[in-house]
Coordinates of C-alpha atoms in Angstrom, one line a residue:
Chain G
M1 CA 39.3 -10.8 38.9
A2 CA 38.0 -7.4 40.0
Q3 CA 38.0 -6.3 36.4
H4 CA 36.0 -9.4 35.4
R5 CA 33.4 -8.5 38.1
T6 CA 33.0 -5.0 36.8
R7 CA 32.4 -6.3 33.4
L8 CA 29.7 -8.6 34.7
V9 CA 28.1 -5.8 36.7
V10 CA 28.1 -3.6 33.6
D11 CA 26.5 -6.4 31.6
F12 CA 23.8 -6.9 34.2
C13 CA 23.1 -3.1 34.4
V14 CA 22.7 -2.7 30.7
R15 CA 20.4 -5.7 30.4
A16 CA 18.3 -4.4 33.3
L17 CA 18.2 -0.9 31.6
C18 CA 17.0 -2.5 28.4
L19 CA 14.3 -4.4 30.2
L20 CA 13.3 -1.2 32.0
A21 CA 13.0 0.7 28.7
T22 CA 10.7 -2.0 27.4
L23 CA 8.5 -1.9 30.4
L24 CA 8.5 1.9 30.4
A25 CA 7.3 2.0 26.8
L26 CA 4.4 -0.3 27.8
L27 CA 3.2 2.0 30.6
P28 CA 1.5 4.5 28.2
L29 CA -0.2 1.6 26.4
V30 CA -1.6 0.2 29.6
S31 CA -2.6 3.7 30.7
V32 CA -4.3 4.6 27.4
L33 CA -6.2 1.2 27.2
G34 CA -7.1 1.4 30.9
Y35 CA -8.5 4.9 30.7
V36 CA -10.4 4.3 27.4
V37 CA -12.0 1.2 28.8
V38 CA -12.9 2.6 32.2
R39 CA -14.1 6.0 31.0
G40 CA -15.6 4.7 27.7
A41 CA -17.6 2.0 29.3
G42 CA -19.6 4.6 31.2
G43 CA -20.7 6.4 28.1
L44 CA -21.3 3.3 26.0
S45 CA -24.9 2.2 25.6
W46 CA -27.3 0.8 23.0
A47 CA -28.5 4.4 22.3
F48 CA -24.9 5.4 21.7
L49 CA -24.6 2.9 19.0
T50 CA -27.9 3.4 17.3
E51 CA -29.0 7.1 17.7
L52 CA -28.0 10.4 16.2
P53 CA -26.2 13.0 18.3
K54 CA -28.7 15.1 20.3
P55 CA -28.5 18.9 20.2
L56 CA -26.2 20.4 22.8
G57 CA -27.7 20.5 26.2
E58 CA -29.9 17.5 25.8
A59 CA -28.6 14.3 27.5
G60 CA -28.3 11.1 25.6
G61 CA -27.9 10.6 21.9
G62 CA -25.3 8.6 20.2
M63 CA -22.9 8.4 17.3
A64 CA -24.6 6.0 15.0
N65 CA -23.9 8.3 12.1
A66 CA -20.2 8.4 12.8
I67 CA -20.0 4.6 13.0
Q68 CA -21.9 4.4 9.7
G69 CA -19.5 7.0 8.3
T70 CA -16.4 5.2 9.4
L71 CA -17.6 1.9 7.9
R72 CA -18.5 3.7 4.7
L73 CA -15.1 5.4 4.4
V74 CA -13.2 2.3 5.2
L75 CA -15.2 0.4 2.6
I76 CA -14.5 2.9 -0.1
A77 CA -10.8 2.9 0.9
A78 CA -10.7 -0.9 0.8
L79 CA -12.5 -1.2 -2.6
L80 CA -9.9 1.2 -4.0
A81 CA -6.7 0.0 -2.3
I82 CA -7.1 -3.8 -2.1
P83 CA -7.3 -4.6 -5.8
A84 CA -4.8 -2.0 -6.8
G85 CA -2.4 -2.8 -3.9
V86 CA -2.6 -6.6 -4.4
L87 CA -2.0 -6.3 -8.2
S88 CA 0.9 -3.9 -7.8
G89 CA 2.3 -6.1 -5.0
V90 CA 2.2 -9.0 -7.5
Y91 CA 4.1 -7.0 -10.0
L92 CA 6.7 -6.0 -7.4
A93 CA 7.2 -9.7 -6.4
E94 CA 7.1 -11.3 -9.9
F95 CA 9.2 -8.8 -11.7
K96 CA 11.3 -7.8 -8.8
H97 CA 14.5 -7.3 -10.6
T98 CA 13.2 -4.9 -13.2
R99 CA 14.2 -1.3 -12.8
F100 CA 10.6 -0.2 -12.7
A101 CA 9.8 -2.5 -9.9
K102 CA 12.6 -1.1 -7.9
L103 CA 11.3 2.4 -8.5
A104 CA 7.8 1.5 -7.6
R105 CA 8.9 -0.3 -4.4
F106 CA 10.9 2.7 -3.4
C107 CA 8.0 5.0 -4.0
A108 CA 5.7 2.8 -1.9
D109 CA 8.2 2.9 0.9
V110 CA 8.5 6.7 0.7
M111 CA 4.8 7.1 0.5
S112 CA 4.1 5.1 3.6
G113 CA 6.3 7.7 5.4
I114 CA 4.6 10.9 4.3
P115 CA 2.3 12.6 6.7
S116 CA -1.4 11.6 6.3
I117 CA -2.4 15.3 6.5
T118 CA -0.6 16.0 3.2
V119 CA -2.6 13.2 1.6
G120 CA -5.7 15.1 2.8
L121 CA -4.4 18.3 1.2
F122 CA -3.8 16.4 -2.1
V123 CA -7.3 14.9 -2.2
Y124 CA -8.7 18.3 -1.3
G125 CA -7.1 19.8 -4.3
L126 CA -7.9 16.8 -6.5
V127 CA -11.5 16.1 -5.6
V128 CA -13.0 18.7 -3.2
T129 CA -12.1 21.7 -5.2
A130 CA -13.3 20.0 -8.4
T131 CA -16.7 18.9 -7.0
R132 CA -17.0 21.9 -4.8
H133 CA -18.1 20.0 -1.7
F134 CA -16.7 17.7 1.0
S135 CA -17.8 14.1 0.5
A136 CA -17.4 10.6 1.8
L137 CA -15.9 9.7 -1.6
A138 CA -13.1 12.2 -1.1
G139 CA -12.5 10.9 2.5
G140 CA -12.5 7.3 1.3
L141 CA -10.1 8.2 -1.5
S142 CA -7.6 9.7 0.9
L143 CA -7.8 6.7 3.2
G144 CA -7.4 4.5 0.2
F145 CA -4.2 6.3 -0.9
L146 CA -2.9 5.8 2.6
M147 CA -3.6 2.0 2.4
L148 CA -2.3 1.4 -1.0
P149 CA 1.5 1.3 -0.4
S150 CA 1.2 -0.9 2.7
V151 CA -1.1 -3.4 0.9
A152 CA 1.3 -3.5 -2.0
R153 CA 4.4 -4.1 0.1
T154 CA 2.8 -6.8 2.2
T155 CA 1.5 -8.6 -0.9
E156 CA 4.9 -8.5 -2.3
E157 CA 6.5 -9.9 0.8
F158 CA 4.1 -12.8 1.1
V159 CA 4.2 -13.7 -2.6
K160 CA 8.0 -13.8 -2.5
L161 CA 7.7 -16.3 0.4
V162 CA 5.9 -18.9 -1.6
P163 CA 8.2 -21.8 -2.3
E164 CA 9.6 -21.9 -5.9
S165 CA 8.7 -25.6 -6.1
L166 CA 5.0 -24.7 -6.2
R167 CA 5.5 -22.5 -9.2
E168 CA 7.5 -25.2 -10.9
A169 CA 4.8 -27.7 -10.2
A170 CA 2.1 -25.5 -11.7
L171 CA 4.2 -24.7 -14.8
G172 CA 5.1 -28.3 -15.1
L173 CA 1.5 -29.2 -15.3
G174 CA 1.1 -26.9 -18.2
A175 CA -0.4 -23.8 -16.6
S176 CA 0.5 -20.5 -18.1
A177 CA 2.7 -18.1 -16.2
W178 CA -0.1 -15.7 -15.3
R179 CA -2.5 -18.4 -14.2
T180 CA 0.3 -19.8 -12.0
T181 CA 0.7 -16.4 -10.4
L182 CA -2.9 -15.8 -9.8
W183 CA -4.2 -19.3 -9.0
V184 CA -1.2 -20.8 -7.2
L185 CA 1.1 -18.1 -5.8
L186 CA -1.6 -15.6 -4.9
R187 CA -3.8 -18.3 -3.4
T188 CA -0.9 -19.7 -1.3
A189 CA 0.0 -16.2 -0.1
A190 CA -3.6 -15.2 0.6
P191 CA -3.6 -15.6 4.4
G192 CA -0.6 -13.4 4.7
I193 CA -2.1 -10.8 2.3
A194 CA -5.3 -10.9 4.4
V195 CA -3.2 -10.1 7.5
G196 CA -1.6 -7.1 5.7
I197 CA -5.0 -5.9 4.6
M198 CA -6.4 -6.2 8.1
L199 CA -3.5 -4.2 9.6
A200 CA -3.9 -1.5 6.9
V201 CA -7.6 -1.3 7.5
A202 CA -6.9 -1.0 11.3
R203 CA -4.5 1.8 10.6
V204 CA -6.7 3.9 8.3
A205 CA -9.9 3.4 10.4
G206 CA -8.3 5.6 13.1
E207 CA -6.9 8.3 10.7
T208 CA -8.3 11.7 11.5
A209 CA -6.1 14.3 9.8
P210 CA -6.9 13.6 6.1
L211 CA -10.6 13.4 6.8
L212 CA -10.8 16.9 8.3
F213 CA -10.9 18.5 4.9
T214 CA -12.1 15.7 2.7
A215 CA -15.0 13.9 4.4
F216 CA -15.4 16.8 6.9
N217 CA -18.2 16.1 9.4
N218 CA -21.9 15.8 9.6
R219 CA -24.3 15.8 12.6
F220 CA -26.8 13.7 10.7
W221 CA -26.9 10.6 8.5
S222 CA -25.3 11.1 5.2
E223 CA -27.5 9.8 2.5
S224 CA -25.0 9.3 -0.3
V225 CA -21.2 9.1 -0.8
N226 CA -21.4 12.6 -2.3
E227 CA -22.2 14.2 1.0
P228 CA -20.0 15.2 3.9
T229 CA -20.0 12.4 6.4
A230 CA -19.2 12.0 10.1
S231 CA -16.6 9.5 11.2
L232 CA -15.5 8.2 14.6
P233 CA -12.0 9.7 14.6
V234 CA -13.3 13.2 13.6
A235 CA -16.1 12.9 16.1
I236 CA -13.6 12.0 18.9
Y237 CA -11.6 15.1 17.9
T238 CA -14.5 17.5 17.8
Y239 CA -15.9 16.3 21.1
A240 CA -12.6 16.1 22.9
V241 CA -11.7 19.7 22.2
S242 CA -15.1 21.0 23.1
P243 CA -15.7 22.5 26.5
Y244 CA -18.7 20.2 27.5
D245 CA -18.5 17.4 29.9
E246 CA -21.3 15.4 28.2
W247 CA -19.4 15.6 24.9
H248 CA -16.2 14.4 26.7
R249 CA -18.0 11.4 28.0
Q250 CA -19.2 10.6 24.4
A251 CA -15.6 11.1 23.1
W252 CA -14.3 8.4 25.5
A253 CA -17.1 6.1 24.5
A254 CA -16.3 6.6 20.8
A255 CA -12.6 6.1 21.5
L256 CA -13.6 2.7 23.2
V257 CA -15.5 1.6 20.1
L258 CA -12.6 2.7 17.8
I259 CA -10.0 1.0 20.0
L260 CA -12.0 -2.2 20.1
V261 CA -12.2 -2.3 16.3
V262 CA -8.5 -1.6 15.9
L263 CA -7.4 -4.1 18.6
L264 CA -9.7 -6.8 17.3
L265 CA -8.2 -6.4 13.8
N266 CA -4.7 -6.5 15.2
L267 CA -5.3 -9.5 17.4
S268 CA -7.0 -11.5 14.7
A269 CA -4.3 -10.6 12.3
R270 CA -1.8 -11.9 14.8
L271 CA -3.7 -15.1 15.3
V272 CA -3.8 -15.7 11.5
V273 CA -0.1 -15.1 11.3
G274 CA 0.5 -17.6 14.2
R275 CA -1.8 -20.3 12.6
K276 CA -1.6 -20.2 8.9
V277 CA 1.4 -18.3 7.8
R278 CA 4.8 -19.8 8.2
L279 CA 7.3 -17.0 8.4
Chain I
M1 CA 5.0 -34.6 -35.1
S2 CA 3.0 -31.9 -33.5
R3 CA 4.9 -29.2 -31.6
L4 CA 4.9 -29.4 -27.8
P5 CA 3.4 -26.5 -26.0
A6 CA 6.1 -24.1 -25.2
I7 CA 7.1 -24.1 -21.6
P8 CA 8.7 -20.9 -20.3
V9 CA 12.0 -21.6 -18.7
Q10 CA 14.1 -19.4 -16.5
R11 CA 11.2 -18.4 -14.3
R12 CA 13.2 -16.6 -11.7
D13 CA 12.7 -13.2 -13.2
S14 CA 9.7 -14.2 -15.1
R15 CA 11.0 -12.7 -18.4
L16 CA 8.8 -13.9 -21.1
R17 CA 10.7 -16.3 -23.4
V18 CA 7.7 -17.2 -25.4
G19 CA 4.9 -15.1 -26.7
S20 CA 1.8 -15.7 -24.6
I21 CA -0.9 -13.0 -24.9
G22 CA -2.2 -13.8 -21.4
D23 CA 1.2 -13.3 -19.8
W24 CA 1.8 -10.2 -21.8
V25 CA -1.5 -8.7 -20.7
F26 CA -1.1 -9.8 -17.1
R27 CA 2.3 -8.2 -16.9
R28 CA 1.1 -4.9 -18.4
I29 CA -1.9 -4.8 -16.1
T30 CA 0.0 -5.3 -12.9
A31 CA 2.7 -2.9 -14.1
L32 CA -0.1 -0.3 -14.6
F33 CA -1.1 -0.7 -10.9
A34 CA 2.5 -0.4 -9.8
L35 CA 2.7 2.7 -11.9
S36 CA -0.2 4.1 -10.0
I37 CA 1.9 4.2 -6.8
V38 CA 4.7 6.2 -8.6
A39 CA 2.1 8.4 -10.2
L40 CA 0.4 9.1 -6.9
L41 CA 3.6 10.3 -5.3
A42 CA 4.5 12.4 -8.2
G43 CA 0.9 13.7 -8.4
M44 CA 1.0 14.7 -4.8
G45 CA 4.1 16.8 -5.3
F46 CA 2.7 18.4 -8.4
E47 CA -0.7 19.1 -7.0
M48 CA 0.6 20.7 -3.8
A49 CA 3.2 22.8 -5.7
R50 CA 0.3 24.1 -7.8
A51 CA -1.9 24.8 -4.7
S52 CA 0.9 26.8 -3.0
A53 CA 2.1 28.7 -6.1
L54 CA 0.3 31.9 -5.1
S55 CA 1.9 32.0 -1.7
V56 CA 5.4 31.1 -3.1
A57 CA 5.0 34.0 -5.6
S58 CA 3.8 36.5 -2.9
F59 CA 6.3 35.8 -0.2
G60 CA 9.3 34.0 -1.7
F61 CA 11.9 32.9 0.9
G62 CA 10.5 35.5 3.3
F63 CA 7.8 33.0 4.1
L64 CA 10.3 30.9 6.0
S65 CA 11.7 33.6 8.1
G66 CA 8.6 35.6 8.8
V67 CA 7.3 35.3 12.4
N68 CA 4.0 37.0 11.9
W69 CA 1.0 34.8 11.1
D70 CA -2.1 37.0 10.7
P71 CA -4.7 35.8 8.2
V72 CA -6.8 38.9 8.8
H73 CA -4.1 41.2 7.7
R74 CA -2.8 38.9 5.0
S75 CA 0.5 38.5 6.6
F76 CA 1.9 35.0 6.6
G77 CA 5.3 33.9 8.1
A78 CA 5.9 30.3 8.8
L79 CA 8.8 30.5 11.2
P80 CA 6.8 29.8 14.4
F81 CA 5.4 26.6 12.9
V82 CA 8.7 25.4 11.6
F83 CA 10.3 26.1 14.9
G84 CA 7.5 24.3 16.8
T85 CA 7.7 21.3 14.5
L86 CA 11.4 21.0 14.7
L87 CA 11.6 21.6 18.5
S88 CA 8.8 19.2 19.4
S89 CA 10.2 16.5 17.1
L90 CA 13.7 16.8 18.4
L91 CA 12.6 16.7 22.0
A92 CA 10.5 13.7 21.2
L93 CA 13.6 12.0 19.7
L94 CA 15.6 12.9 22.8
I95 CA 13.1 10.9 24.9
A96 CA 12.2 8.2 22.4
V97 CA 15.6 7.2 21.0
P98 CA 17.3 5.8 24.1
I99 CA 14.1 4.0 25.1
S100 CA 13.6 2.6 21.6
F101 CA 17.2 1.4 21.3
G102 CA 16.8 -0.2 24.8
I103 CA 13.7 -2.0 23.5
A104 CA 15.2 -3.1 20.3
T105 CA 18.4 -4.4 22.0
Y106 CA 16.4 -6.2 24.7
L107 CA 14.0 -7.8 22.2
S108 CA 16.6 -8.9 19.7
E109 CA 19.5 -9.7 22.0
F110 CA 18.6 -10.3 25.7
A111 CA 15.0 -11.3 26.0
P112 CA 14.2 -15.0 26.6
G113 CA 12.8 -16.6 23.4
A114 CA 9.3 -17.0 24.7
A115 CA 8.9 -13.3 25.8
R116 CA 10.1 -11.8 22.5
G117 CA 6.8 -12.4 20.5
P118 CA 4.3 -11.1 23.1
L119 CA 6.5 -8.1 24.2
G120 CA 7.2 -7.2 20.6
F121 CA 3.5 -7.4 19.8
M122 CA 2.6 -5.1 22.7
V123 CA 5.2 -2.5 21.6
E124 CA 3.7 -2.6 18.2
L125 CA 0.2 -2.1 19.6
L126 CA 1.5 1.3 20.7
A127 CA 1.7 2.1 17.0
A128 CA -1.8 0.8 16.4
V129 CA -3.6 3.2 18.8
P130 CA -5.1 5.9 16.7
S131 CA -3.5 9.3 16.9
V132 CA -6.7 11.0 18.0
V133 CA -7.1 8.6 20.9
Y134 CA -3.6 9.6 22.1
G135 CA -4.9 13.2 21.8
L136 CA -7.9 12.4 24.0
W137 CA -5.8 10.5 26.5
G138 CA -3.2 13.3 26.5
T139 CA -5.8 16.0 27.1
F140 CA -7.4 14.3 30.1
V141 CA -4.7 12.2 31.6
L142 CA -1.2 13.3 30.4
V143 CA -1.7 17.1 30.6
P144 CA -3.1 17.2 34.2
W145 CA -0.3 14.9 35.3
L146 CA 2.3 17.2 33.6
R147 CA 0.7 20.3 35.1
D148 CA 0.4 19.0 38.6
S149 CA 3.4 16.8 39.0
V150 CA 6.1 17.0 36.4
E151 CA 6.2 20.7 35.6
P152 CA 6.3 21.9 39.3
L153 CA 9.1 19.4 39.9
L154 CA 11.1 20.5 36.8
S155 CA 10.7 24.2 37.7
S156 CA 11.7 23.6 41.4
C157 CA 14.8 21.6 40.6
C158 CA 16.0 23.5 37.5
G159 CA 13.9 26.6 37.6
G160 CA 16.9 28.8 36.8
L161 CA 17.0 27.5 33.2
P162 CA 14.9 29.4 30.7
F163 CA 13.5 26.1 29.4
F164 CA 11.5 25.5 32.6
A165 CA 10.3 29.0 33.3
G166 CA 6.9 30.6 33.0
P167 CA 3.3 29.5 33.9
Q168 CA 2.6 25.8 34.0
H169 CA -0.5 25.1 31.8
G170 CA 0.1 21.5 31.1
F171 CA -0.8 22.2 27.4
G172 CA 2.4 23.2 25.6
M173 CA 5.6 22.1 24.0
L174 CA 6.5 19.6 26.7
A175 CA 3.1 17.8 26.4
G176 CA 3.5 17.8 22.6
A177 CA 7.0 16.3 22.8
V178 CA 6.0 13.6 25.3
I179 CA 3.0 12.4 23.2
L180 CA 5.2 12.4 20.1
A181 CA 7.8 10.4 21.9
I182 CA 5.2 7.8 22.8
M183 CA 3.9 7.6 19.3
I184 CA 7.3 7.3 17.5
T185 CA 8.8 4.8 20.0
P186 CA 7.2 1.8 18.3
T187 CA 8.4 3.0 14.8
I188 CA 12.0 3.4 15.9
S189 CA 12.1 0.3 18.0
S190 CA 10.6 -2.0 15.4
V191 CA 12.9 -0.8 12.6
S192 CA 15.9 -1.0 14.9
R193 CA 14.9 -4.5 15.8
E194 CA 14.7 -5.4 12.1
V195 CA 18.2 -4.0 11.6
L196 CA 19.7 -5.8 14.5
G197 CA 18.0 -9.0 13.2
V198 CA 19.9 -9.0 10.0
V199 CA 23.3 -8.7 11.7
P200 CA 25.0 -12.0 11.0
L201 CA 24.9 -14.4 14.0
T202 CA 28.6 -15.3 13.5
L203 CA 29.6 -11.8 14.6
R204 CA 28.0 -12.3 18.0
E205 CA 29.3 -15.9 18.3
G206 CA 32.8 -14.7 17.5
A207 CA 32.7 -12.0 20.3
L208 CA 31.1 -14.4 22.8
A209 CA 33.7 -17.1 22.0
L210 CA 36.4 -14.6 22.8
G211 CA 35.0 -14.2 26.2
A212 CA 32.8 -11.1 25.8
T213 CA 29.7 -10.7 28.0
R214 CA 26.4 -10.5 26.2
W215 CA 26.4 -6.7 26.3
E216 CA 30.0 -6.5 25.2
A217 CA 29.2 -8.7 22.2
V218 CA 26.4 -6.3 21.3
R219 CA 28.6 -3.2 21.8
I220 CA 31.7 -4.5 20.0
A221 CA 30.2 -6.7 17.2
V222 CA 26.6 -5.8 16.6
L223 CA 26.2 -2.1 17.1
P224 CA 29.0 -1.0 14.8
Y225 CA 27.6 -3.2 12.0
A226 CA 24.1 -1.9 12.5
R227 CA 25.0 1.7 13.0
S228 CA 23.8 3.2 9.7
G229 CA 20.6 1.2 9.9
L230 CA 19.9 2.4 13.5
F231 CA 20.4 5.9 12.2
G232 CA 17.9 5.2 9.5
A233 CA 15.4 4.0 12.1
V234 CA 15.8 7.3 14.0
L235 CA 15.2 9.3 10.8
L236 CA 12.0 7.3 10.1
G237 CA 10.9 8.1 13.6
L238 CA 11.7 11.8 13.0
G239 CA 9.7 11.7 9.8
R240 CA 6.7 10.3 11.7
A241 CA 7.0 13.0 14.4
L242 CA 7.3 15.8 11.9
G243 CA 4.1 14.8 10.1
E244 CA 2.0 13.9 13.1
A245 CA -1.1 16.1 13.2
M246 CA -3.9 15.2 15.6
A247 CA -2.4 14.3 19.0
I248 CA 0.0 17.2 18.9
T249 CA -2.7 19.7 17.8
M250 CA -4.7 18.7 20.8
L251 CA -1.8 19.1 23.2
I252 CA 0.7 21.7 22.1
G253 CA -1.5 24.7 22.8
N254 CA -1.7 26.1 19.3
R255 CA -0.2 29.6 19.7
A256 CA 2.1 30.8 17.0
E257 CA 4.9 32.0 19.2
I258 CA 8.6 31.2 19.6
S259 CA 9.4 30.7 23.2
S260 CA 12.4 29.2 24.9
S261 CA 10.3 27.7 27.7
L262 CA 9.0 24.2 27.2
F263 CA 6.0 25.0 29.3
A264 CA 4.8 27.6 26.8
P265 CA 2.3 26.8 24.1
G266 CA 3.7 26.3 20.6
Y267 CA 2.3 25.4 17.2
T268 CA 3.4 23.0 14.5
M269 CA 3.2 22.9 10.7
A270 CA 0.8 20.0 10.7
S271 CA -1.4 21.6 13.4
V272 CA -1.9 24.8 11.6
I273 CA -3.0 23.0 8.5
A274 CA -5.4 20.8 10.6
N275 CA -6.8 23.9 12.4
E276 CA -7.1 26.5 9.7
F277 CA -7.5 24.7 6.4
T278 CA -11.3 24.2 6.5
E279 CA -11.8 27.7 7.8
A280 CA -9.6 29.5 5.3
T281 CA -11.6 31.4 2.8
E282 CA -9.1 33.6 1.1
D283 CA -7.0 32.2 -1.7
L284 CA -3.8 33.6 -0.2
H285 CA -4.5 32.0 3.2
L286 CA -5.2 28.6 1.5
A287 CA -2.0 28.9 -0.6
A288 CA 0.0 29.7 2.5
L289 CA -1.3 26.7 4.3
A290 CA -0.6 24.6 1.2
E291 CA 2.9 25.9 1.1
I292 CA 3.4 24.7 4.7
G293 CA 2.1 21.3 3.5
V294 CA 4.6 21.3 0.6
L295 CA 7.4 22.0 3.0
L296 CA 6.3 19.2 5.3
F297 CA 5.9 16.9 2.2
L298 CA 9.4 17.7 0.9
I299 CA 11.1 17.3 4.3
T300 CA 9.5 14.0 5.0
V301 CA 10.1 12.6 1.5
A302 CA 13.8 13.5 1.8
L303 CA 14.0 12.0 5.3
N304 CA 12.4 8.8 4.1
I305 CA 14.6 8.4 1.1
V306 CA 17.8 8.8 3.2
A307 CA 16.4 6.6 6.0
R308 CA 15.5 3.8 3.6
L309 CA 18.9 3.9 1.9
L310 CA 20.6 3.6 5.3
V311 CA 18.4 0.7 6.4
W312 CA 18.8 -1.1 3.1
R313 CA 22.6 -0.7 3.4
V314 CA 22.7 -2.9 6.5
G315 CA 20.7 -5.6 4.7
R316 CA 22.9 -5.5 1.7
L317 CA 26.0 -5.7 3.8
A318 CA 24.6 -8.7 5.6
A319 CA 23.7 -10.4 2.3
R320 CA 27.2 -9.8 0.9
G321 CA 28.9 -11.0 4.1
E322 CA 27.1 -14.3 4.0
A323 CA 27.4 -14.9 0.3

């Protein structure tokens, strides 16, 4: 009997410890979000969203160029990674047993684990040394490379989830195989793929390391994709490591903007999953 | 009688039975995009090997054991960075692994059904916070806390140990390790949760039916089955920690020294690339930084390959067991 009680006590303790670990892990999340909201709200204003940075020493100014830059970089990345990722995902799902699909799937998995900074180095060697200047194009390219494997893998997963009966119905009606894939399978899987894309965008929107030596930074508007461009993550980094209080305030405000975008994407992706996609 | 349109049968692997130009083209086009992923990975390895060739030729293996990093005098030794990367990542694992396994076990075994979704989502949000925001938070919240509360406490209770000696700046190895631990916890816990999720239900039921408590069922039936996958999860976390650049650059202190004290500043491979690459003007300096990048690339690729194989093994085991 005593032994039975010990076992129950051990069971209770382990379960309590596991719960404790979960709560402990959420502490930093609460703290980060709390500080970003409280400190960031102070620096956030209309001017912050619409004006260029002021020279050091002058109060005010904003980060409109960094916001524009981040939008531009993410747009370039998305234009590159979404078509390529979706199509390669379709290949991985439709020809999943071929040896080449296995290789490509494996490479995608490995690629999603390599450090983002090495992708920056790669694009530096590929684009920046060739064109001899930093550019939004190079930055967007490196973000696109980071997006590609995750878009491909989520597309694959969701295409595989489409019931076989839908494919059979389409083929039975006389559709050719490729039309069935594009018009039936891909359309059915679209909400899930959209979720994957949103999460991938949320992830690359906050990437800093690969931008340091591809998109670089810019205190002004960048006129074209061939110029160095500012971005929110790089701006947060430069302002946070500076010794000026005013810049720290702006870094918190920029962090608030960035976090809001990322959270919004994550939450809406979550809602779409809850509503439309049956997993 | 006219011929019926040919209907492809055996759709499971979509092999083409009948010649249709559309299908042929479609398959080749999608294959081309899939090839781009393979080519990208190979291209990265190739391009970085090329960029680092000068440094490899100049220093050979001495690059790895050299402790002196002095761009002005063209002396490049990577040991302090390798040391900093390994130590900070291992410390991060020391903190993150028990917590992550706790989370994974709780979420997949113990938590009430309604709590699993929201709690799991919140843990995954930890992974969604951008690295640079962790750096910002670390600089202004974590570092002062470590400096004023944790480090004095550690040095007063175990001050005799060399790990907790020296001045307490806040910025240093400890701060770097803590931020890495926070950042890799969601990786390790979500992969572990996946692994625990594929362990067949019958194993748990068997143990419970024999009178085991919930924890005993996990310990006896689930964990041994999932062991290799859990190890894979740890390796994936390690890979993420090794390659993390921004947050740790902002917190670790960035001094290329090897110190036994966790309070002392350190430097990591990713940090030195982030800090010096845009400022490097000399070819040799650039090549040395690229060589550090190559090392990082090779280490993480190898880790990921091993980790994926381990995680897949559990899935295959489960598939075979149920078939």
